[in-house]
Short mmCIF file of C-alpha atoms and ligand atoms in Angstrom, two decimals:
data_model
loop_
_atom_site.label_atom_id
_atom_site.label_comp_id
_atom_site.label_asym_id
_atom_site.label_seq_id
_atom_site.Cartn_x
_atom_site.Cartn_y
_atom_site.Cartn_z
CA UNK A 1 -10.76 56.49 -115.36
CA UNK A 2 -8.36 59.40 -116.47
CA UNK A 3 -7.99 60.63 -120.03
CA UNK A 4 -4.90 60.74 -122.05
CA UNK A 5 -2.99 64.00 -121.43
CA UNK A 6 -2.13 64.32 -124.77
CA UNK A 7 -4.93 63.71 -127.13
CA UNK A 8 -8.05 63.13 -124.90
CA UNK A 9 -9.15 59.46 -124.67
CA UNK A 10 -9.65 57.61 -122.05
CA UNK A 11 -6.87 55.32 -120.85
CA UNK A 12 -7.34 51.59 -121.31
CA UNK A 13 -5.06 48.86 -120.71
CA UNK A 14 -7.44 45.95 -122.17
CA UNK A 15 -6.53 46.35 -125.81
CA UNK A 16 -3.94 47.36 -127.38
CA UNK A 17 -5.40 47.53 -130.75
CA UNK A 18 -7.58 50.21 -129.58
CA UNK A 19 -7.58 53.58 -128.91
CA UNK A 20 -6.49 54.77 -125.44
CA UNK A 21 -4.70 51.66 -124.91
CA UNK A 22 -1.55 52.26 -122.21
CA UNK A 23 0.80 49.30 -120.70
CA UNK A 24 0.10 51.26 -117.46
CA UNK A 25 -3.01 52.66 -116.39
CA UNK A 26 -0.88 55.22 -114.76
CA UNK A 27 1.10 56.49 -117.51
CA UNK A 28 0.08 60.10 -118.31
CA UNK A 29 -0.16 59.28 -122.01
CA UNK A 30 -1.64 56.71 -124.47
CA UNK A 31 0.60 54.36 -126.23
CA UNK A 32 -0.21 56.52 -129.31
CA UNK A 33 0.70 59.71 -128.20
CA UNK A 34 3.67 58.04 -126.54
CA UNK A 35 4.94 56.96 -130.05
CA UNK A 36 3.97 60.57 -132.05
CA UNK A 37 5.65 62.44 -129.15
CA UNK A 38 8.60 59.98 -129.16
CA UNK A 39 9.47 58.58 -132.28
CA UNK A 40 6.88 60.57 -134.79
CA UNK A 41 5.49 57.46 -135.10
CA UNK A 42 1.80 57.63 -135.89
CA UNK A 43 -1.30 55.15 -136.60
CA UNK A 44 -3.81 56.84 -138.92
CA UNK A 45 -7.42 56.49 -136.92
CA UNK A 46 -10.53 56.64 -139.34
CA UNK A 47 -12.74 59.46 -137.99
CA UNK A 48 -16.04 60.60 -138.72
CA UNK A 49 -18.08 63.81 -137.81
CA UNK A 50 -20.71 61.45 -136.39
CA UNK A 51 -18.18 61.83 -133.33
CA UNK A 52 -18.09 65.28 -133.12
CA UNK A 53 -22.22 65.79 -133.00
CA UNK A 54 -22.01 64.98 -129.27
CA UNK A 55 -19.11 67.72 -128.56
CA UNK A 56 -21.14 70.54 -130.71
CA UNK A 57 -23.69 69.36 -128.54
CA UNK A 58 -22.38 70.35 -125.12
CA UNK A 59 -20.50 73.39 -126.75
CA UNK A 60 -23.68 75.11 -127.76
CA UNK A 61 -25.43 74.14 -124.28
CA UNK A 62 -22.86 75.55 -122.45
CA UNK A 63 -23.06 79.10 -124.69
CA UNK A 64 -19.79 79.74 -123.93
CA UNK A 65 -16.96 81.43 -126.53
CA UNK A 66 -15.38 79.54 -128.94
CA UNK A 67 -12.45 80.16 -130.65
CA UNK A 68 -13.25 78.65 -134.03
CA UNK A 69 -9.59 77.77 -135.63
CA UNK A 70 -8.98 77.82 -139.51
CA UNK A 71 -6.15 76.88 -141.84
CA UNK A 72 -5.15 80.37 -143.68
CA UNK A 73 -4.96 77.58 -147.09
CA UNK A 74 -8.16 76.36 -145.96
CA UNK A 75 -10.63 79.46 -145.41
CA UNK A 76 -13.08 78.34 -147.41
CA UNK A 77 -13.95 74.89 -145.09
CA UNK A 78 -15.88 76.76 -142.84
CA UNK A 79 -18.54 78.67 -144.64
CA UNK A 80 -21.38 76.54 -143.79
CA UNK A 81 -20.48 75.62 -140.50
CA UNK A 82 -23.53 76.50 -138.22
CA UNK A 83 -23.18 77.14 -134.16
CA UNK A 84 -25.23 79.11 -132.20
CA UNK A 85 -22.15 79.80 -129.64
CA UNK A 86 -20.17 83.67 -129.91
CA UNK A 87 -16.90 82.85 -131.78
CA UNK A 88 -13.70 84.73 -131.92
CA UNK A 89 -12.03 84.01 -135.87
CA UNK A 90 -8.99 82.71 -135.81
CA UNK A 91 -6.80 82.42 -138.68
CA UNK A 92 -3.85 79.84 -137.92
CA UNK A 93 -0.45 79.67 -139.36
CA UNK A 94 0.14 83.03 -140.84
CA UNK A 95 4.14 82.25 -141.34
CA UNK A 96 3.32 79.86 -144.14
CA UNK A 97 1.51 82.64 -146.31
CA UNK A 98 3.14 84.55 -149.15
CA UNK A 99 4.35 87.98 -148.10
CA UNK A 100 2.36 90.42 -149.72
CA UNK A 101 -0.83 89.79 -148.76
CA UNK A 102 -3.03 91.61 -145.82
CA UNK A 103 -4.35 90.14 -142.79
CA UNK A 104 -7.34 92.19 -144.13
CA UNK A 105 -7.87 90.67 -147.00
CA UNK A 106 -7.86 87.31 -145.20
CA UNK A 107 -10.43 88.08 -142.17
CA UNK A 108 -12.57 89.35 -144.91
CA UNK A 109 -14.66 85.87 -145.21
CA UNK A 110 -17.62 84.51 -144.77
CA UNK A 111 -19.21 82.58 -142.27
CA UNK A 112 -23.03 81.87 -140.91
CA UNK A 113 -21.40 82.13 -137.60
CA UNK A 114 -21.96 84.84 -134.70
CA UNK A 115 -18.13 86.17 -134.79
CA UNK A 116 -17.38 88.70 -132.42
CA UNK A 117 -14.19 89.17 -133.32
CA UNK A 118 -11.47 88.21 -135.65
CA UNK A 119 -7.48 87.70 -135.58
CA UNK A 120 -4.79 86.07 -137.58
CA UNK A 121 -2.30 84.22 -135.96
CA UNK A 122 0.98 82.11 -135.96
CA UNK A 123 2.03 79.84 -133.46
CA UNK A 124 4.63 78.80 -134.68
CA UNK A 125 6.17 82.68 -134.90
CA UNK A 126 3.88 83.30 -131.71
CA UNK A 127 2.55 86.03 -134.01
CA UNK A 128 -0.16 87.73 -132.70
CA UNK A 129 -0.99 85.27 -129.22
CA UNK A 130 -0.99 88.27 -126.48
CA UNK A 131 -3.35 90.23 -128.40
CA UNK A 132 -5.44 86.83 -129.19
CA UNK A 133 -5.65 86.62 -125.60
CA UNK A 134 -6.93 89.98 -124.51
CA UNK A 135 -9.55 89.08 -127.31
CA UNK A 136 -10.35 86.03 -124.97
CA UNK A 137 -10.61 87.69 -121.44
CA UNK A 138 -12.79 90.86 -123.65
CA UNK A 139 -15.54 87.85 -124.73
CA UNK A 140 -15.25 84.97 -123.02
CA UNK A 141 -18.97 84.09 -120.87
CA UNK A 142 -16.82 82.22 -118.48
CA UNK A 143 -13.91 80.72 -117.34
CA UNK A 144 -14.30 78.03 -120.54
CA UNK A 145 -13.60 78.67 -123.54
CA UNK A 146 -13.42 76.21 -126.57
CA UNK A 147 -11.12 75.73 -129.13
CA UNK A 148 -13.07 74.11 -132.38
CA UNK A 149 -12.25 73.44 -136.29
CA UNK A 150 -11.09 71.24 -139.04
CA UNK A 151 -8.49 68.76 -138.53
CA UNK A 152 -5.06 70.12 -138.73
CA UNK A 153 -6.10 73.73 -138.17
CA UNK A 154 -3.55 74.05 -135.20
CA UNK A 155 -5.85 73.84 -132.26
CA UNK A 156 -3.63 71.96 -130.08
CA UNK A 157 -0.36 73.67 -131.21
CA UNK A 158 -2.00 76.90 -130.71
CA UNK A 159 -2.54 75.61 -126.90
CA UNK A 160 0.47 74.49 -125.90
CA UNK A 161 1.97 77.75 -126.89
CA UNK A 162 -0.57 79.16 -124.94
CA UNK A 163 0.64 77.08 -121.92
CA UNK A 164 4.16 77.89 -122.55
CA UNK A 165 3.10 82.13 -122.86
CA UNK A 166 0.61 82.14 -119.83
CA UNK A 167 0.78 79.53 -117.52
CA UNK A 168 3.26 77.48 -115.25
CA UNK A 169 2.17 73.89 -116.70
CA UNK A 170 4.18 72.07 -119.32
CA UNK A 171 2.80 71.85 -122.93
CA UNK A 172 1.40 68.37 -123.34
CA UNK A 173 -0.97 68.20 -126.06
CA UNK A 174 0.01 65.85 -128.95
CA UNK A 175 0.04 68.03 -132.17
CA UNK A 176 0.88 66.02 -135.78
CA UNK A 177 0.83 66.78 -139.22
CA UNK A 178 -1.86 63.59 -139.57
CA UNK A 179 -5.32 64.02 -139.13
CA UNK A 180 -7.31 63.39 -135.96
CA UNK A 181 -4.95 64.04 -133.90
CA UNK A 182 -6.85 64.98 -130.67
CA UNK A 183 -9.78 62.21 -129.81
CA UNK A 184 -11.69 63.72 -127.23
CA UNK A 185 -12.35 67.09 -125.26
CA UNK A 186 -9.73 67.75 -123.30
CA UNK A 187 -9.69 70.84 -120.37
CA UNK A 188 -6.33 73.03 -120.07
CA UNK A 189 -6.50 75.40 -117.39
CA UNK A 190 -4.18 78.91 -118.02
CA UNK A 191 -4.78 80.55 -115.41
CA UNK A 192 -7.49 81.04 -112.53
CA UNK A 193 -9.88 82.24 -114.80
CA UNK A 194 -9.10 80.77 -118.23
CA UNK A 195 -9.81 77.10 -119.09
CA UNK A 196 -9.27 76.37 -123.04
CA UNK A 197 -11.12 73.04 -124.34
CA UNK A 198 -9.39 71.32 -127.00
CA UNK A 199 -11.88 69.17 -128.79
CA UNK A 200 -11.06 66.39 -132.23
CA UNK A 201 -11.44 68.52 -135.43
CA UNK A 202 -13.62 68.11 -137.67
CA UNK A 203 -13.19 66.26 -140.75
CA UNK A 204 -13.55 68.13 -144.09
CA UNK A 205 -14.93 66.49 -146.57
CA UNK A 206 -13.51 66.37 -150.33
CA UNK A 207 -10.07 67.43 -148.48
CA UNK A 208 -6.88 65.87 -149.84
CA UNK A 209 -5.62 65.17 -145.98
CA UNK A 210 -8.45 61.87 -146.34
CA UNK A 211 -6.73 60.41 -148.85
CA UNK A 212 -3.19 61.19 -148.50
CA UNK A 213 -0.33 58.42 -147.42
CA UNK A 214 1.89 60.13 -143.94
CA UNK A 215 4.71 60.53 -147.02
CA UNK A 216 2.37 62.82 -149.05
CA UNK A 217 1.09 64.94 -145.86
CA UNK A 218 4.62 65.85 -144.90
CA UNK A 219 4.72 66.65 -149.08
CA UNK A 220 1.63 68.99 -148.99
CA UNK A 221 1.61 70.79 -145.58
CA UNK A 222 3.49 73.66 -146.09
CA UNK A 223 7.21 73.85 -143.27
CA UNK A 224 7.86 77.26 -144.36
CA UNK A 225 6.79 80.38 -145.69
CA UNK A 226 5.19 79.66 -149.71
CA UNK A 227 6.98 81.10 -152.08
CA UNK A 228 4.44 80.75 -154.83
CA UNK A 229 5.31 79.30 -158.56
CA UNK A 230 4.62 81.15 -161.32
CA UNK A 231 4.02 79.78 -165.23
CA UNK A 232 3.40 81.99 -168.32
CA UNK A 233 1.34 80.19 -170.43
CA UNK A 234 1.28 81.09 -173.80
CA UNK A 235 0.69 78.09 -175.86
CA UNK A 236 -1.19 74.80 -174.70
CA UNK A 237 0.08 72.93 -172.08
CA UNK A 238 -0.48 70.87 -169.05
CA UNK A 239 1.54 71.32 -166.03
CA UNK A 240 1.58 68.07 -163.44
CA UNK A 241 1.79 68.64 -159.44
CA UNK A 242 3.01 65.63 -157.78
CA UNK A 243 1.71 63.20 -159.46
CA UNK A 244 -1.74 64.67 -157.34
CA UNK A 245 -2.85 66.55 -160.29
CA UNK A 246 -2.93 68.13 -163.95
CA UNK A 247 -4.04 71.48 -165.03
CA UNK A 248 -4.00 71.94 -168.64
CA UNK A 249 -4.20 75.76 -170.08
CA UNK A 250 -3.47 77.50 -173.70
CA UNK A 251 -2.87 81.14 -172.60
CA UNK A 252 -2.73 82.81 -169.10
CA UNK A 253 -0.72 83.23 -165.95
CA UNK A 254 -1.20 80.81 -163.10
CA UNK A 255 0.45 81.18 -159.45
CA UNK A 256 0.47 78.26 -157.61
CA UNK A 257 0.01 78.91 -154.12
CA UNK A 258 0.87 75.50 -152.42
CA UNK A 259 3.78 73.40 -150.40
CA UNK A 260 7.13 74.68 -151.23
CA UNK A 261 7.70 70.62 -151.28
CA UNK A 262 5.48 69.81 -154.66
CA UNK A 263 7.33 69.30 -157.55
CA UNK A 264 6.08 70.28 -160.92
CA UNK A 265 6.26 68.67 -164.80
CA UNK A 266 5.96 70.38 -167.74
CA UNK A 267 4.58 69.17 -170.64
CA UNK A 268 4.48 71.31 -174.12
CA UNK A 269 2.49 68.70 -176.24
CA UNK A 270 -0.73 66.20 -175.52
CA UNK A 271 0.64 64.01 -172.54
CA UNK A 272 -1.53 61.12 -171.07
CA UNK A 273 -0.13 61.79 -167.30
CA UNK A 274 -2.68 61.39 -165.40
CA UNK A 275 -5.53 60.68 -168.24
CA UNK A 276 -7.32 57.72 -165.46
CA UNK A 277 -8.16 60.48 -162.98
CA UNK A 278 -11.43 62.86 -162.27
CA UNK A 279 -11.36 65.26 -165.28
CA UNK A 280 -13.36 68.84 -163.83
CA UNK A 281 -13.59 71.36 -166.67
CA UNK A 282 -13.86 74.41 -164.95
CA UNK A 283 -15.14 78.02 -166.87
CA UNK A 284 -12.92 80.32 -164.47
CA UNK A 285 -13.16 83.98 -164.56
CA UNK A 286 -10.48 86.09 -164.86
CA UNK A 287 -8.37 86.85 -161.15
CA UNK A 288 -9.88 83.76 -159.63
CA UNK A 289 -8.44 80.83 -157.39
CA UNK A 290 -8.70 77.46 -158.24
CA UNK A 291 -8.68 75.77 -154.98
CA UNK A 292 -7.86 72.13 -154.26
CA UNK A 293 -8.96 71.54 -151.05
CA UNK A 294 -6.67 70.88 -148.40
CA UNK A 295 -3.73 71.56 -150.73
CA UNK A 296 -4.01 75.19 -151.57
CA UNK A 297 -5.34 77.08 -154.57
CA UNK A 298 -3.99 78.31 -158.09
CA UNK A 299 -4.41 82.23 -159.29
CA UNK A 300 -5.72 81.85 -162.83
CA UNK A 301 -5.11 85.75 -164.44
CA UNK A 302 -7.37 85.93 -167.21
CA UNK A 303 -10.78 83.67 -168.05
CA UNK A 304 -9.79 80.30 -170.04
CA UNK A 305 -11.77 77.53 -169.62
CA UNK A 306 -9.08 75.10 -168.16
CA UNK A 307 -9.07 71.35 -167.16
CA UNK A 308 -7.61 69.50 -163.81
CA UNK A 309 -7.33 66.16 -163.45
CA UNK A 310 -7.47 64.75 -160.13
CA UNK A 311 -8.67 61.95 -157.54
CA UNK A 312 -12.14 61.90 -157.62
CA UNK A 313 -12.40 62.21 -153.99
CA UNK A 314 -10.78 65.73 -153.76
CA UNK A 315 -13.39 68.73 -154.24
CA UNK A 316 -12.23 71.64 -156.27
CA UNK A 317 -13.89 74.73 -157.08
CA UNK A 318 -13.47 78.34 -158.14
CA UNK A 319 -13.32 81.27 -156.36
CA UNK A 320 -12.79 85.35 -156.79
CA UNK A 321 -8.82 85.98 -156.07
CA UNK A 322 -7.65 86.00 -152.33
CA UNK A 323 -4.74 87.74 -153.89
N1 LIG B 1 3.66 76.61 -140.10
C1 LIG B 1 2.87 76.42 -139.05
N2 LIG B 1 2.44 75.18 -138.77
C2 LIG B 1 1.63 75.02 -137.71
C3 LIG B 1 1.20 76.11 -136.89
N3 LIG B 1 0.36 75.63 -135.95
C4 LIG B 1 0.27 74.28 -136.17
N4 LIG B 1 1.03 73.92 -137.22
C5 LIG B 1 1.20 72.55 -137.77
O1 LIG B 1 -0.05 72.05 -138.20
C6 LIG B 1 -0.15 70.64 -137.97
C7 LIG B 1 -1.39 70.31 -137.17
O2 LIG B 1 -1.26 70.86 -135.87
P1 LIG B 1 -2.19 70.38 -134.64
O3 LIG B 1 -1.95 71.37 -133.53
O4 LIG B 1 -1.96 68.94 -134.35
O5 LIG B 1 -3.63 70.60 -135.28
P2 LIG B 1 -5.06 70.28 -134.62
O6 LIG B 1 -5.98 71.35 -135.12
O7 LIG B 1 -4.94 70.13 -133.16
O8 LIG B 1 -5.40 68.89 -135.34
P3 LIG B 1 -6.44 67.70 -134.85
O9 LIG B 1 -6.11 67.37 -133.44
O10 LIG B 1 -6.14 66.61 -135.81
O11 LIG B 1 -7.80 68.27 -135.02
C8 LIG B 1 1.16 70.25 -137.26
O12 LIG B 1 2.05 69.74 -138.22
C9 LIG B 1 1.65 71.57 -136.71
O13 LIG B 1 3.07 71.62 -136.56
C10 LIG B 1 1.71 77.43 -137.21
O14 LIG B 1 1.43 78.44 -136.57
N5 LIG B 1 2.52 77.50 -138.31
MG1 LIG B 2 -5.38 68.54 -131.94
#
C-alpha cells in the first residue's frame, strides 16, 4: 500500500468518508489533499496527541536530529515538551514579526530539550534556509533527520522549500492554514545524504486553532508582517478583539501584537460585550505579555490588574515582555 504524497496516509479506496480515501489507488494524492491543493477546500480532521505517542516513539529510538519547529507567536507551546533526541531550534515565520525586535531576543527561550543549536527562519522570505541547512549536515547522526512541532508551525512549508532550494524533486507536501494538516510520517529525500521526516504536529492544548471555524483561522493567522496596535489607556475601558475577546483596563499602554486581520471595538463606559464568556482576572506586572494562545500576546506597560474575557477553552497567561 503507498502513502499519500502529500500528507502521509495511506491510500484507500474503500471509504470515502475516511481518511486516505482516493477514487484511484494510483493517484499520487488523497482525495483530501487533492481538494486543499486544488480548490483550498479542506475537511477539518479531529486529532489527538494519542496519535503522535507512536511517532515520538520511533523518533527517540532512532536518536537521530530533529529539527523541532515553532511558531515565532507561539514560543511558549513548547516549554515542557520532553525528547531525549539532539534538536536543532527552529523558529518559523520570521516575516510575520514586528520589525524591531532581535532574533536574539527570540532564541532566548526555554526548553527541557537537548538543543544543539538554534535559528530563526522564514520560508516564506526563504530567510535564513542555506544557513539552516549547514546547521543540518554540522548535527545530523545520519542521513534522517526529523522535522517535529505543533500544528501549524510550518513543518511542511518549510520542506517543500527545502525541495525547491536543494533538490531536483517537485514540492508536494500539502501545507494549510487548518490544523492537522500532515497525518502520518512521511520521508523526503534532498539529496544522497539528507532525508527530512515530516511527521502530524502536535496539538496544543488551550490553543485558539481547536476551536476556531476555517473563516476565523484565515482571521487570526497572520498573511503579513504585524504591525502591532497600540491604545493609551487613560480612563476605564474595555477594548473588544473580534468578537474572540475583551480586555478591560483603567490606565496603561497595551500593544497588541496579533493578525493584522482582527478588528477592534472601543468601548468608553460599562459594556456587556462579551459578559457570557470565561472572565480571567489577571495581576500583570509591569512590561509583561498577555498571551492568548495561538493568537498572539498583548504588551501591558505598567502593573494594573486587568480582566479578559474569553472562551473558556483558550488558555491565557502572563509572561515577562518578549519586546
Ligand atoms: N507568513 C508565513 N507563513 C508561513 C510560513 N511557513 C508556513 N506558513 C503558513 O503556516 C500555515 C501552516 O503551514 P504548514 O506547513 O501546513 O504547517 P505544518 O507545521 O506542516 O502543519 P501540520 O501539518 O498541521 O502539523 C500555512 O498557512 C502556511 O502558509 C512562513 O515562513 N511565513
Ligand atoms: Mg504539515
Amino acid at each position: 500500500m503507498s502513502k499519500c504524497a502529500g500528507c502521509g496516509i495511506l491510500l484507500q479506496n474503500d471509504d470515502a468518508l475516511k481518511e486516505g480515501y482516493t477514487k484511484n489507488l494510483d493517484n499520487k494524492f488523497c482525495e483530501r489533499c487533492f481538494r486543499i491543493k486544488n480548490y483550498n477546500e479542506y475537511q477539518i480532521v479531529d486529532k489527538t496527541n494519542d496519535d503522535f505517542t507512536n511517532v515520538f516513539k520511533e523518533i527517540e529510538k532512532s536518536r537521530n536530529l530533529v529539527l523541532l519547529l515553532v511558531d515565532i507567536l507561539d514560543l511558549d507551546s513548547i516549554k515542557d515538551l520532553e525528547l531525549t533526541n539532539d534538536v536543532v531550534l527552529v523558529i518559523t515565520k520570521s516575516d510575520v514579526w514586528p520589525t524591531g525586535i532581535s532574533d536574539k531576543n527570540i532564541l532566548n527561550i526555554k526548553t527541557k530539550l537537548n538543543v544543539v543549536d538554534k535559528i530563526v527562519i522564514s520560508s516564506l522570505k526563504n530567510y535564513n534556509l542555506d544557513e539552516l541547512l549547514s546547521k543540518i549536515k554540522k548535527h545530523q547522526k545520519s542521513k534522517n533527520v526529523y522535522v517535529v512541532g505543533f500544528t501549524n508551525a510550518g513543518k511542511s512549508t518549510m520542506i517543500n522549500k527545502f525541495l525547491k532550494n536543494y533538490s531536483e524533486k517537485d514540492d508536494n507536501l500539502t501545507v494549510s492554514a487548518m490544523p492537522s494538516t500532515t497525518l502520518d510520517m512521511l520521508k523526503i529525500p534532498i539529496d544522497n545524504d539528507l532525508t527530512i521526516i515530516d511527521t502530524p504536529g502536535l496539538i496544543e492544548e488551550g490553543s485558539i486553532y481547536n476551536i476556531a471555524s476555517s473563516e476565523m483561522l484565515k482571521k487570526i493567522i497572520p498573511a503579513s508582517r504585524i504591525n502591532p496596535k497600540i491604545y493609551q489607556v487613560k480612563v476605564w475601558q474595555s477594548i473588544v478583539v473580534s468578537d474572540i475577546f475583551r480586555i478591560d483596563a483603567a490606565d496603561n499602554n497595551l500593544l497588541f501584537v496579533m493578525s493584522n486581520a482582527l478588528t477592534y471595538d472601543r468601548f468608553y463606559k460599562k459594556t456587556d460585550r462579551l459578559e457570557n464568556l470565561n472572565k480571567i482576572t489577571l495581576n500583570v506586572k509591569e512590561n509583561s505579555d498577555i498571551v492568548i494562545t495561538g493568537l498572539g500576546f498583548i504588551k501591558v506597560k505598567k502593573a494594573e490588574v486587568i480582566d479578559i474575557y474569553i472562551d473558556k477553552r483558550i488558555s491565557v497567561y502572563t509572561r515577562k515582555s518578549l519586546i
